[in-house]
Structure formats: C-alpha cells, structure tokens
Amino acid sequence: MLDLSLNGARVVTPGGVQVACVGVQDGVIHSITDTPPAARTSLDLSGKVLLPGVVDLHVHFSEPGRTHWEGWAFGSRAAAAGGVTTVVEMPLNAIPATTNVPALDLKLAAARAHSQVDFALWGGLMEDNRADLRPLHAAGVMGFKAFMLEIDDGSFRHAPDHILYTGMRELARLDALLAVHAENSALIHGLSRDLQAQGRRDPQAWLEAHPPVSELDAVRRALLFAQDTGCRLHVVHVSLPEAARDILAVRAQGQAVTYEVCAHHLTLTDADFVRLGAVAKCAPPLRDAARVEALWELVLAGEVDCITSDHSPCPTEDKATSNIWEAWGGINGIQLTLPLMLTEGVLRRGLKLEDLAQLLSTRPAQIAGLYPRKGAIQVGADADLVVADLNSPWTLRREDLLSQHPWSPFIGRTFGARVERVYLRGQPVWEGGHVMPEVRGQWLRPQGAAVPT
Ligand SMILES: [Zn+2]
C-alpha cells in the first residue's frame, strides 16, 4: 500500500509524455505504471499535466537582514504557488551577504525556520573574500556568484577583474561552479553619469546606459577568464541572443559553461519597460522584440540550458518613483515562471512539454548538482510534482501574488495555464489556492556529478 497515487495525468518524464499513474512512498517516486497502484490516497488527474517541480537556480529572498523586502516565508510560499519546489538562493540582497561561513550559517538558520520549499544556497565571490571560498565550498554551497557590475548593496561588493580572475583560479582548484552577472561596469557607470548629467531620469535612459554591447563584452571576458583558469562557468540572466551564441560557440569547443535566460527576458520587451517604468526595471534590461524572438528560437531549438526567475523583490515604495535611477532593479517573478512558460512557450509557440521540463527542472537540477534526486519524474527521485491545467485561462490580479510586496509587471496579463496543485516530497504544499502551512523545506547540498559539459 503506497502513500499516494496520482492517476491518469499526462505525465512528463525524461522518456516523453505518457498517460500514467505515479505512485509515491516516503516522499519518493516509487512507481510509474499504466494502472493505479494500491494507495492510501488516490487522485484522478485525467485531463491534467503532471510536471516535475521547478528548480529555480536564481532567486533572492533577502533574509536575513532585509526580511521586510521578502524573506524566506513569503518567498517560498510564492515559489510553491508557482510550482517551484527547489530554489537556489543568491548570496546578495541579504545582510550580511553570503560571503563567509558565519553568514552562511545565518542564512541557513533563516531558511530552515521558514522555507516551505527545498533550498540550496549560492556563496558569493567579491572583493575581497578569496580566503573564504574554500571554507564556503566545504560547508556545502552549490557554487559561487560574482557581479562584474559594480553595485551598491550595503553588504555585497562586485568582483573587479583581478578578483574575478584569481577567484576563478581558486574555484577551478575546488572544481566549484561560478555564476556571473556579466555587464561591463566601467562602461555602464560612465554612460549612467553622462545621462544623469543631462538630467535624464526616464526608462529609456536606463536602456541607453545598458547597451547590448555592455553585456556582450562582459560575457566574452568572463568566458575568456574561465577558459584561461579552467573554471566552470554559469552565465546568469543572458538577455542577448548574440551572447548566447558566443557561449554556445565556446562550449562547442569543449569549454565547461552553461547559461540561463530569465522568464521576463522572454515575455517583456524594452517597449514594455518604457510603458511600465520602474516596475519592469532590471539589469540587464529588457531588450527589443527582435532579440526576444531570437531568444525564443534558441529556447525552441534546445540551445538554452535553463529558465530562471531572478526573483528580486523589494518594498513597493522602492518601485514607486519616476526617477529610473532611484528605482530598485529587479523583477518579482518566482510565482509566474511556470505559468509564463506554459502560456508563451507551450501554448503559444509549441514548446514540447518534455523540453519545458528540461529547461525548468532537469537541467537546472543537473547544474546545481541535485540530479537525479531533483529534476525529473522518475522512480527514485523526490516526489516534487506539479499538477497543471493547460485549459484554464486566468488573468493575474495583485491579490493573486503571494510575495510580501505584490507588485509585478505582469498584473493584468492573461495566462492560458494554471498551477493547480504542488507536492514537495509527496506532501501537498499548494492546493485549493492555499499553501499548506505545515510543510517545511530541506537544505540540499550538491551531490550528483555537476554538469556542465
Ligand atoms: Zn539576481
């Protein structure tokens, strides 16, 4: 007698999509069969789609230190409602930033107390915590994040070239993964000063301060440094098809590099940003419609590793300004990644469900070293499961968002698919429009052989 059997959905497995019954025992997928197994709880899911839980490699929950911005409780509930069952949380926006072991311990305590989804943690590489990289690696971070762009965060600092380069040398010795935010700092800050001196404070000025070449240049430099040092690299939020092609070209020559595209870079354009203003401010910024469609071509061709949210919330008032330089840069998106990708990818552009599962679950779990425990519906994996209805249009209202500060550039948008029910290790965590308060996430340390190749 199994604990749970989910029967009759179109189940998205690594081997393809099949109508099947998924049996769960002790939080783990026990069987995938044609006929329902005996189980204490059985559910008929005819007409629904069963997907693996989303693994989001790029989220900022801002706790400890800025819990009033989001925090693990709000952030993880928004995650659960969006079908995200594993988050890999970034070192910055929390205070202190996760750049040494005591700071990691503080973040772990907050996450263990409040997270309702499973979590892994990135450490940070910055000027100058190079002596902390080895202890952080030993403590179980899944990789490191560095900013090539100088930022004013209060706790996290960027990694200028010599720190990036020597940090990569150390990470190569540890066989640790480095994620980079790749934008040319000197160019962007110089352009920003010029525009500010002209009195510009409009959204278009933000676009002019972050021209495509500022991202392309930094991606190329990061690739070159990583090649020279032998460091495994993951490029976050690639917004340019040109940058993606550069990454694919060096990978074809054997370099160990992966990249992610954010859902907002596939579903909003620079024209949306000019219309919406600060609520859609992010870095790299939203790009023109031709580049957005070219990114979709890469997605549909199977040439993008994974899709992330870069969930980066803030108090609503930090978006409520007409001065684009003052507005917080980030998109509040973790709850919408899967509905957006189902709607714009699967329903609108014919993205196959098994390819969607690769982008949102399998590949990110592999990059994080969490596969095969996470990332796919297969026997022996954690029963992190999402029941989706692909025939259920709905329009996003502010009150649908579970973030602490429910702003979003997507309010008013109509989605074609809905996340109905979500299981974390076999326990329902989202059902009937509610997050189950008793469910708690676990800390995940990298275990499997990490890609990339
Ligand atoms: Zn980010």
Short mmCIF file of C-alpha atoms and ligand atoms in Angstrom, two decimals:
data_model
loop_
_atom_site.label_atom_id
_atom_site.label_comp_id
_atom_site.label_asym_id
_atom_site.label_seq_id
_atom_site.Cartn_x
_atom_site.Cartn_y
_atom_site.Cartn_z
CA MET A 1 0.00 0.00 0.00
CA LEU A 2 1.63 3.25 -1.20
CA ASP A 3 1.14 6.64 0.46
CA LEU A 4 -0.14 8.38 -2.66
CA SER A 5 -1.07 7.67 -6.26
CA LEU A 6 -1.65 10.37 -8.85
CA ASN A 7 -3.61 8.74 -11.65
CA GLY A 8 -4.36 9.46 -15.26
CA ALA A 9 -2.49 12.71 -15.90
CA ARG A 10 -0.25 13.27 -18.91
CA VAL A 11 3.00 12.64 -17.06
CA VAL A 12 6.08 14.47 -18.34
CA THR A 13 9.00 12.06 -17.89
CA PRO A 14 12.53 12.08 -19.33
CA GLY A 15 11.32 9.43 -21.77
CA GLY A 16 8.43 11.51 -23.06
CA VAL A 17 4.84 12.34 -22.15
CA GLN A 18 2.61 9.40 -21.22
CA VAL A 19 -0.75 8.97 -19.52
CA ALA A 20 0.26 7.12 -16.36
CA CYS A 21 -0.13 6.68 -12.61
CA VAL A 22 2.66 7.97 -10.37
CA GLY A 23 2.99 6.14 -7.04
CA VAL A 24 4.67 7.82 -4.07
CA GLN A 25 6.12 6.21 -0.94
CA ASP A 26 8.00 8.04 1.84
CA GLY A 27 8.28 11.19 -0.27
CA VAL A 28 9.91 9.42 -3.20
CA ILE A 29 8.53 8.35 -6.59
CA HIS A 30 8.05 4.60 -6.18
CA SER A 31 6.43 3.61 -9.47
CA ILE A 32 5.16 4.88 -12.82
CA THR A 33 2.55 2.47 -14.11
CA ASP A 34 -0.33 2.14 -16.57
CA THR A 35 -2.81 1.07 -13.91
CA PRO A 36 -3.35 2.68 -10.49
CA PRO A 37 -1.38 1.07 -7.63
CA ALA A 38 -3.00 0.48 -4.24
CA ALA A 39 -2.50 3.65 -2.22
CA ARG A 40 -3.86 5.29 0.92
CA THR A 41 -4.66 8.42 -1.12
CA SER A 42 -5.52 8.29 -4.82
CA LEU A 43 -6.33 11.21 -7.03
CA ASP A 44 -7.82 11.20 -10.51
CA LEU A 45 -5.93 13.73 -12.62
CA SER A 46 -7.48 12.93 -16.01
CA GLY A 47 -7.07 15.89 -18.36
CA LYS A 48 -4.25 17.43 -16.31
CA VAL A 49 -0.50 17.54 -16.90
CA LEU A 50 1.96 16.29 -14.26
CA LEU A 51 5.34 18.03 -14.39
CA PRO A 52 8.45 17.73 -12.23
CA GLY A 53 8.73 20.53 -9.65
CA VAL A 54 10.56 23.57 -10.95
CA VAL A 55 14.17 24.07 -9.82
CA ASP A 56 14.90 27.81 -9.87
CA LEU A 57 18.64 28.50 -9.84
CA HIS A 58 18.26 32.23 -9.32
CA VAL A 59 16.20 33.75 -6.51
CA HIS A 60 16.77 36.48 -3.91
CA PHE A 61 14.78 36.12 -0.69
CA SER A 62 16.65 38.92 1.18
CA GLU A 63 16.74 37.22 4.58
CA PRO A 64 18.50 37.72 6.95
CA GLY A 65 18.80 41.48 7.10
CA ARG A 66 16.11 42.57 4.66
CA THR A 67 13.28 40.30 5.69
CA HIS A 68 10.87 43.20 5.16
CA TRP A 69 11.73 43.03 1.43
CA GLU A 70 10.51 39.41 1.08
CA GLY A 71 12.00 36.80 3.41
CA TRP A 72 12.01 33.00 3.22
CA ALA A 73 8.40 32.62 4.38
CA PHE A 74 6.83 34.87 1.74
CA GLY A 75 9.31 33.97 -0.99
CA SER A 76 8.96 30.24 -0.56
CA ARG A 77 5.16 30.44 -0.46
CA ALA A 78 5.20 32.36 -3.75
CA ALA A 79 7.56 29.68 -5.07
CA ALA A 80 5.24 26.84 -4.01
CA ALA A 81 2.23 28.55 -5.59
CA GLY A 82 4.17 28.76 -8.85
CA GLY A 83 5.23 25.11 -8.90
CA VAL A 84 8.80 25.85 -7.76
CA THR A 85 9.80 23.12 -5.29
CA THR A 86 13.54 23.84 -5.14
CA VAL A 87 15.20 27.24 -5.03
CA VAL A 88 18.88 28.03 -5.19
CA GLU A 89 19.17 31.30 -3.36
CA MET A 90 21.65 34.05 -4.17
CA PRO A 91 24.27 35.46 -1.78
CA LEU A 92 23.24 39.09 -2.18
CA ASN A 93 20.35 41.27 -1.03
CA ALA A 94 20.52 39.57 2.37
CA ILE A 95 22.57 41.33 5.05
CA PRO A 96 25.11 40.02 5.62
CA ALA A 97 25.73 38.78 2.10
CA THR A 98 26.66 35.09 2.00
CA THR A 99 30.38 35.58 1.58
CA ASN A 100 31.76 33.65 4.56
CA VAL A 101 30.74 30.68 6.70
CA PRO A 102 29.21 32.67 9.61
CA ALA A 103 26.98 34.49 7.10
CA LEU A 104 26.05 31.14 5.50
CA ASP A 105 25.05 29.85 8.96
CA LEU A 106 22.78 32.87 9.49
CA LYS A 107 21.08 32.30 6.16
CA LEU A 108 20.71 28.58 6.80
CA ALA A 109 19.02 29.27 10.13
CA ALA A 110 16.50 31.59 8.46
CA ALA A 111 15.83 29.19 5.59
CA ARG A 112 15.44 26.16 7.84
CA ALA A 113 12.99 28.03 10.04
CA HIS A 114 10.80 29.46 7.29
CA SER A 115 11.28 27.90 3.86
CA GLN A 116 8.34 25.91 2.55
CA VAL A 117 10.28 24.57 -0.43
CA ASP A 118 13.63 22.80 -0.61
CA PHE A 119 16.64 25.04 -0.97
CA ALA A 120 20.31 25.16 -1.89
CA LEU A 121 22.50 28.20 -1.42
CA TRP A 122 24.99 30.08 -3.56
CA GLY A 123 28.01 31.64 -1.88
CA GLY A 124 29.44 34.94 -3.09
CA LEU A 125 32.77 35.90 -4.65
CA MET A 126 33.56 39.57 -4.13
CA GLU A 127 36.35 41.97 -3.31
CA ASP A 128 37.79 40.51 -1.23
CA ASN A 129 36.68 37.21 0.26
CA ARG A 130 39.01 34.92 -1.66
CA ALA A 131 40.16 33.30 1.59
CA ASP A 132 36.53 32.35 2.32
CA LEU A 133 35.91 30.43 -0.91
CA ARG A 134 37.34 27.12 0.26
CA PRO A 135 35.53 27.08 3.64
CA LEU A 136 32.25 28.05 1.98
CA HIS A 137 32.69 25.28 -0.58
CA ALA A 138 33.39 22.76 2.17
CA ALA A 139 30.31 23.97 4.07
CA GLY A 140 28.06 22.99 1.16
CA VAL A 141 27.27 25.97 -1.06
CA MET A 142 26.32 24.77 -4.53
CA GLY A 143 28.55 27.32 -6.25
CA PHE A 144 29.52 30.98 -6.19
CA LYS A 145 28.09 34.15 -7.65
CA ALA A 146 30.10 37.14 -8.78
CA PHE A 147 28.99 40.54 -10.06
CA MET A 148 31.15 42.06 -12.78
CA LEU A 149 28.98 45.19 -12.46
CA GLU A 150 29.78 47.47 -9.53
CA ILE A 151 26.74 47.63 -7.27
CA ASP A 152 25.77 49.49 -4.13
CA ASP A 153 24.22 46.82 -1.94
CA GLY A 154 25.46 47.67 1.54
CA SER A 155 26.98 44.22 2.08
CA PHE A 156 27.84 42.59 -1.24
CA ARG A 157 30.53 44.08 -3.49
CA HIS A 158 31.40 43.36 -7.08
CA ALA A 159 34.39 41.40 -8.31
CA PRO A 160 36.71 43.59 -10.36
CA ASP A 161 38.76 41.81 -13.00
CA HIS A 162 41.69 40.74 -10.81
CA ILE A 163 39.33 39.34 -8.16
CA LEU A 164 37.23 37.60 -10.79
CA TYR A 165 40.33 36.09 -12.40
CA THR A 166 42.12 34.96 -9.23
CA GLY A 167 38.79 33.86 -7.72
CA MET A 168 38.21 31.68 -10.77
CA ARG A 169 41.66 30.13 -10.33
CA GLU A 170 40.75 29.15 -6.76
CA LEU A 171 37.30 27.85 -7.79
CA ALA A 172 38.90 25.78 -10.56
CA ARG A 173 41.10 24.13 -7.90
CA LEU A 174 37.94 23.35 -5.91
CA ASP A 175 36.05 22.25 -9.05
CA ALA A 176 33.36 24.71 -7.97
CA LEU A 177 30.90 26.44 -10.28
CA LEU A 178 30.95 30.22 -10.71
CA ALA A 179 27.84 32.12 -11.77
CA VAL A 180 28.47 35.57 -13.20
CA HIS A 181 26.35 38.65 -13.65
CA ALA A 182 28.07 39.83 -16.83
CA GLU A 183 27.83 43.54 -17.59
CA ASN A 184 30.71 45.95 -18.28
CA SER A 185 30.92 48.05 -15.13
CA ALA A 186 33.06 50.97 -16.34
CA LEU A 187 31.01 51.43 -19.50
CA ILE A 188 27.64 51.31 -17.74
CA HIS A 189 28.61 53.59 -14.86
CA GLY A 190 30.22 56.09 -17.27
CA LEU A 191 27.16 56.15 -19.52
CA SER A 192 24.90 56.49 -16.45
CA ARG A 193 26.86 59.52 -15.19
CA ASP A 194 26.64 61.18 -18.62
CA LEU A 195 22.87 60.61 -18.82
CA GLN A 196 22.32 61.84 -15.26
CA ALA A 197 24.35 64.97 -16.01
CA GLN A 198 21.94 65.63 -18.86
CA GLY A 199 19.05 65.45 -16.40
CA ARG A 200 17.74 62.19 -17.83
CA ARG A 201 15.68 60.04 -15.42
CA ASP A 202 13.31 58.24 -17.83
CA PRO A 203 13.24 54.48 -18.51
CA GLN A 204 14.81 54.98 -21.92
CA ALA A 205 17.89 56.37 -20.17
CA TRP A 206 18.29 53.06 -18.28
CA LEU A 207 18.26 51.26 -21.63
CA GLU A 208 20.83 53.69 -23.05
CA ALA A 209 23.08 53.11 -20.02
CA HIS A 210 22.97 49.32 -20.58
CA PRO A 211 23.52 48.92 -24.34
CA PRO A 212 23.74 45.36 -25.66
CA VAL A 213 27.50 45.71 -26.12
CA SER A 214 27.90 46.20 -22.34
CA GLU A 215 26.57 42.70 -21.75
CA LEU A 216 28.25 41.11 -24.75
CA ASP A 217 31.65 42.49 -23.78
CA ALA A 218 31.38 41.19 -20.21
CA VAL A 219 30.15 37.75 -21.29
CA ARG A 220 33.13 37.44 -23.62
CA ARG A 221 35.54 38.50 -20.86
CA ALA A 222 34.02 36.03 -18.40
CA LEU A 223 34.30 33.23 -20.96
CA LEU A 224 37.92 34.13 -21.63
CA PHE A 225 38.85 34.27 -17.93
CA ALA A 226 37.05 30.97 -17.31
CA GLN A 227 38.80 29.32 -20.21
CA ASP A 228 42.18 30.57 -19.03
CA THR A 229 41.65 29.45 -15.44
CA GLY A 230 39.70 26.24 -16.16
CA CYS A 231 36.80 27.45 -14.01
CA ARG A 232 33.32 26.00 -14.63
CA LEU A 233 31.04 28.92 -15.50
CA HIS A 234 27.31 29.63 -15.45
CA VAL A 235 26.21 32.92 -17.01
CA VAL A 236 23.08 34.26 -15.33
CA HIS A 237 20.22 36.14 -17.00
CA VAL A 238 21.56 36.21 -20.55
CA SER A 239 19.34 38.71 -22.35
CA LEU A 240 21.01 38.72 -25.78
CA PRO A 241 20.91 36.04 -28.46
CA GLU A 242 24.38 37.27 -29.51
CA ALA A 243 25.77 36.46 -26.05
CA ALA A 244 24.05 33.08 -26.08
CA ARG A 245 25.66 32.25 -29.40
CA ASP A 246 29.10 33.20 -28.04
CA ILE A 247 28.54 30.85 -25.11
CA LEU A 248 27.39 28.04 -27.40
CA ALA A 249 30.41 28.56 -29.65
CA VAL A 250 32.98 28.12 -26.86
CA ARG A 251 31.01 25.20 -25.45
CA ALA A 252 31.18 23.52 -28.85
CA GLN A 253 34.97 23.74 -28.44
CA GLY A 254 34.79 21.96 -25.10
CA GLN A 255 34.58 24.77 -22.53
CA ALA A 256 32.50 23.97 -19.43
CA VAL A 257 29.87 26.70 -19.48
CA THR A 258 26.09 26.88 -19.08
CA TYR A 259 23.67 29.77 -19.16
CA GLU A 260 20.20 30.75 -18.07
CA VAL A 261 17.55 33.03 -19.56
CA CYS A 262 15.03 34.74 -17.28
CA ALA A 263 11.33 34.38 -17.96
CA HIS A 264 10.96 38.17 -18.07
CA HIS A 265 13.53 38.47 -20.87
CA LEU A 266 11.32 36.13 -22.92
CA THR A 267 7.97 37.73 -22.11
CA LEU A 268 8.57 41.51 -21.91
CA THR A 269 10.32 43.92 -24.29
CA ASP A 270 12.07 47.27 -24.00
CA ALA A 271 8.83 48.87 -25.22
CA ASP A 272 7.00 47.28 -22.26
CA PHE A 273 9.64 48.78 -19.94
CA VAL A 274 9.21 52.27 -21.41
CA ARG A 275 5.43 51.89 -20.96
CA LEU A 276 5.51 50.29 -17.47
CA GLY A 277 8.50 52.12 -15.99
CA ALA A 278 10.22 51.16 -12.72
CA VAL A 279 8.15 48.02 -12.08
CA ALA A 280 9.90 46.45 -15.10
CA LYS A 281 13.40 47.77 -14.34
CA CYS A 282 16.06 45.06 -14.29
CA ALA A 283 19.68 44.51 -15.28
CA PRO A 284 20.45 43.50 -17.95
CA PRO A 285 17.40 45.46 -19.11
CA LEU A 286 14.53 44.22 -21.22
CA ARG A 287 15.57 44.02 -24.87
CA ASP A 288 13.93 44.76 -28.21
CA ALA A 289 11.26 42.48 -29.68
CA ALA A 290 13.58 41.04 -32.35
CA ARG A 291 16.06 39.91 -29.70
CA VAL A 292 13.25 38.47 -27.57
CA GLU A 293 12.05 36.37 -30.51
CA ALA A 294 15.64 35.31 -31.29
CA LEU A 295 15.95 34.10 -27.66
CA TRP A 296 12.76 32.08 -28.17
CA GLU A 297 14.30 30.48 -31.26
CA LEU A 298 17.20 29.33 -29.08
CA VAL A 299 14.76 28.01 -26.47
CA LEU A 300 12.78 26.08 -29.08
CA ALA A 301 15.99 24.71 -30.62
CA GLY A 302 17.04 23.25 -27.25
CA GLU A 303 20.04 25.59 -27.04
CA VAL A 304 19.18 27.28 -23.73
CA ASP A 305 20.20 25.41 -20.56
CA CYS A 306 17.57 26.69 -18.19
CA ILE A 307 14.97 29.31 -17.39
CA THR A 308 15.08 31.16 -14.07
CA SER A 309 13.07 33.91 -12.38
CA ASP A 310 15.83 36.10 -10.89
CA HIS A 311 13.10 36.76 -8.33
CA SER A 312 14.26 40.07 -6.85
CA PRO A 313 11.57 41.65 -4.71
CA CYS A 314 11.60 44.92 -2.79
CA PRO A 315 9.13 47.09 -0.88
CA THR A 316 6.55 48.57 -3.23
CA GLU A 317 7.71 52.10 -2.48
CA ASP A 318 11.14 51.31 -3.90
CA LYS A 319 9.44 50.89 -7.29
CA ALA A 320 7.16 53.93 -6.84
CA THR A 321 9.36 56.63 -8.37
CA SER A 322 9.53 58.35 -11.71
CA ASN A 323 13.33 58.60 -11.37
CA ILE A 324 14.54 55.40 -13.02
CA TRP A 325 17.98 55.63 -11.35
CA GLU A 326 16.39 55.53 -7.87
CA ALA A 327 14.02 52.60 -8.50
CA TRP A 328 15.05 49.16 -7.26
CA GLY A 329 16.23 47.00 -10.16
CA GLY A 330 14.64 43.57 -10.20
CA ILE A 331 11.54 41.65 -11.20
CA ASN A 332 9.24 39.93 -8.73
CA GLY A 333 8.58 36.76 -10.70
CA ILE A 334 9.01 33.40 -8.95
CA GLN A 335 5.29 32.62 -8.87
CA LEU A 336 4.90 33.24 -12.61
CA THR A 337 7.82 31.46 -14.30
CA LEU A 338 5.91 28.24 -14.93
CA PRO A 339 2.57 29.89 -15.93
CA LEU A 340 4.50 32.22 -18.28
CA MET A 341 6.46 29.38 -19.88
CA LEU A 342 3.37 27.18 -20.23
CA THR A 343 1.44 30.06 -21.79
CA GLU A 344 4.07 31.69 -24.01
CA GLY A 345 6.17 28.59 -24.67
CA VAL A 346 3.92 25.52 -24.73
CA LEU A 347 0.56 27.01 -25.72
CA ARG A 348 1.71 29.86 -27.97
CA ARG A 349 4.93 28.64 -29.56
CA GLY A 350 4.61 24.85 -29.46
CA LEU A 351 7.40 24.19 -26.96
CA LYS A 352 7.19 20.49 -26.11
CA LEU A 353 6.31 19.66 -22.50
CA GLU A 354 9.35 17.39 -22.20
CA ASP A 355 11.57 20.26 -23.36
CA LEU A 356 9.90 22.58 -20.85
CA ALA A 357 10.70 20.07 -18.09
CA GLN A 358 14.34 20.05 -19.22
CA LEU A 359 14.52 23.85 -19.06
CA LEU A 360 12.74 24.32 -15.75
CA SER A 361 13.67 21.19 -13.80
CA THR A 362 16.13 18.65 -15.20
CA ARG A 363 18.89 20.87 -16.47
CA PRO A 364 18.91 23.29 -13.51
CA ALA A 365 18.98 20.32 -11.12
CA GLN A 366 21.97 18.96 -13.02
CA ILE A 367 23.76 22.31 -12.96
CA ALA A 368 23.15 22.55 -9.20
CA GLY A 369 24.41 19.00 -8.62
CA LEU A 370 20.97 17.96 -7.32
CA TYR A 371 20.13 15.48 -10.08
CA PRO A 372 18.74 12.78 -10.07
CA ARG A 373 17.23 13.39 -6.62
CA LYS A 374 15.61 16.51 -8.10
CA GLY A 375 14.67 17.50 -11.63
CA ALA A 376 12.66 14.69 -13.23
CA ILE A 377 9.68 12.41 -12.74
CA GLN A 378 11.43 9.06 -12.47
CA VAL A 379 11.50 6.22 -9.98
CA GLY A 380 13.76 7.03 -7.01
CA ALA A 381 13.51 10.81 -7.36
CA ASP A 382 11.89 13.04 -4.76
CA ALA A 383 8.14 13.30 -5.39
CA ASP A 384 8.25 17.02 -6.25
CA LEU A 385 5.28 17.20 -8.59
CA VAL A 386 3.19 19.90 -10.22
CA VAL A 387 -0.36 19.38 -11.45
CA ALA A 388 -1.06 21.90 -14.22
CA ASP A 389 -4.23 22.62 -16.14
CA LEU A 390 -3.49 23.74 -19.69
CA ASN A 391 -7.13 24.61 -20.41
CA SER A 392 -7.67 27.17 -17.69
CA PRO A 393 -7.26 30.82 -18.71
CA TRP A 394 -6.96 33.36 -15.91
CA THR A 395 -5.90 36.97 -15.50
CA LEU A 396 -3.32 37.95 -12.85
CA ARG A 397 -4.57 40.25 -10.10
CA ARG A 398 -2.41 41.83 -7.42
CA GLU A 399 -4.10 39.70 -4.75
CA ASP A 400 -3.05 36.50 -6.54
CA LEU A 401 0.60 37.19 -5.72
CA LEU A 402 1.96 35.66 -2.51
CA SER A 403 5.05 37.84 -2.33
CA GLN A 404 5.27 40.16 0.66
CA HIS A 405 5.05 43.11 -1.75
CA PRO A 406 2.73 42.03 -4.56
CA TRP A 407 3.86 44.25 -7.39
CA SER A 408 4.53 42.79 -10.82
CA PRO A 409 4.84 43.95 -14.42
CA PHE A 410 2.53 41.03 -15.26
CA ILE A 411 -0.56 42.23 -13.36
CA GLY A 412 -3.42 42.29 -15.85
CA ARG A 413 -1.82 39.68 -18.12
CA THR A 414 -3.91 36.67 -19.13
CA PHE A 415 -2.35 33.22 -18.73
CA GLY A 416 -3.53 30.11 -20.55
CA ALA A 417 -2.42 27.59 -17.93
CA ARG A 418 -2.73 27.31 -14.18
CA VAL A 419 -0.69 25.61 -11.42
CA GLU A 420 -3.40 23.66 -9.60
CA ARG A 421 -1.59 21.57 -7.06
CA VAL A 422 2.03 21.10 -5.99
CA TYR A 423 3.71 18.34 -3.99
CA LEU A 424 7.00 18.68 -2.12
CA ARG A 425 8.47 15.21 -1.42
CA GLY A 426 4.97 13.77 -1.63
CA GLN A 427 3.30 16.30 0.67
CA PRO A 428 0.78 18.73 -0.81
CA VAL A 429 2.28 22.21 -0.40
CA TRP A 430 -0.10 24.12 -2.71
CA GLU A 431 -3.71 23.07 -3.25
CA GLY A 432 -7.08 24.72 -3.47
CA GLY A 433 -5.44 28.11 -3.79
CA HIS A 434 -3.61 27.78 -0.45
CA VAL A 435 -0.10 26.99 0.73
CA MET A 436 -0.14 24.28 3.41
CA PRO A 437 1.44 25.96 6.45
CA GLU A 438 2.99 22.85 8.00
CA VAL A 439 5.26 21.91 5.09
CA ARG A 440 8.96 22.73 5.53
CA GLY A 441 11.79 22.69 3.03
CA GLN A 442 15.13 20.95 3.45
CA TRP A 443 18.66 22.15 2.78
CA LEU A 444 20.16 20.49 -0.28
CA ARG A 445 23.88 20.19 -0.83
CA PRO A 446 25.30 19.27 -4.23
CA GLN A 447 25.55 15.51 -4.56
CA GLY A 448 25.44 14.37 -8.17
CA ALA A 449 28.17 14.98 -10.70
CA ALA A 450 27.68 18.59 -11.66
CA VAL A 451 27.43 19.47 -15.30
CA PRO A 452 28.23 21.46 -17.38
CA THR A 453 29.64 19.90 -20.44
ZN ZN B 1 19.78 38.09 -9.44
#
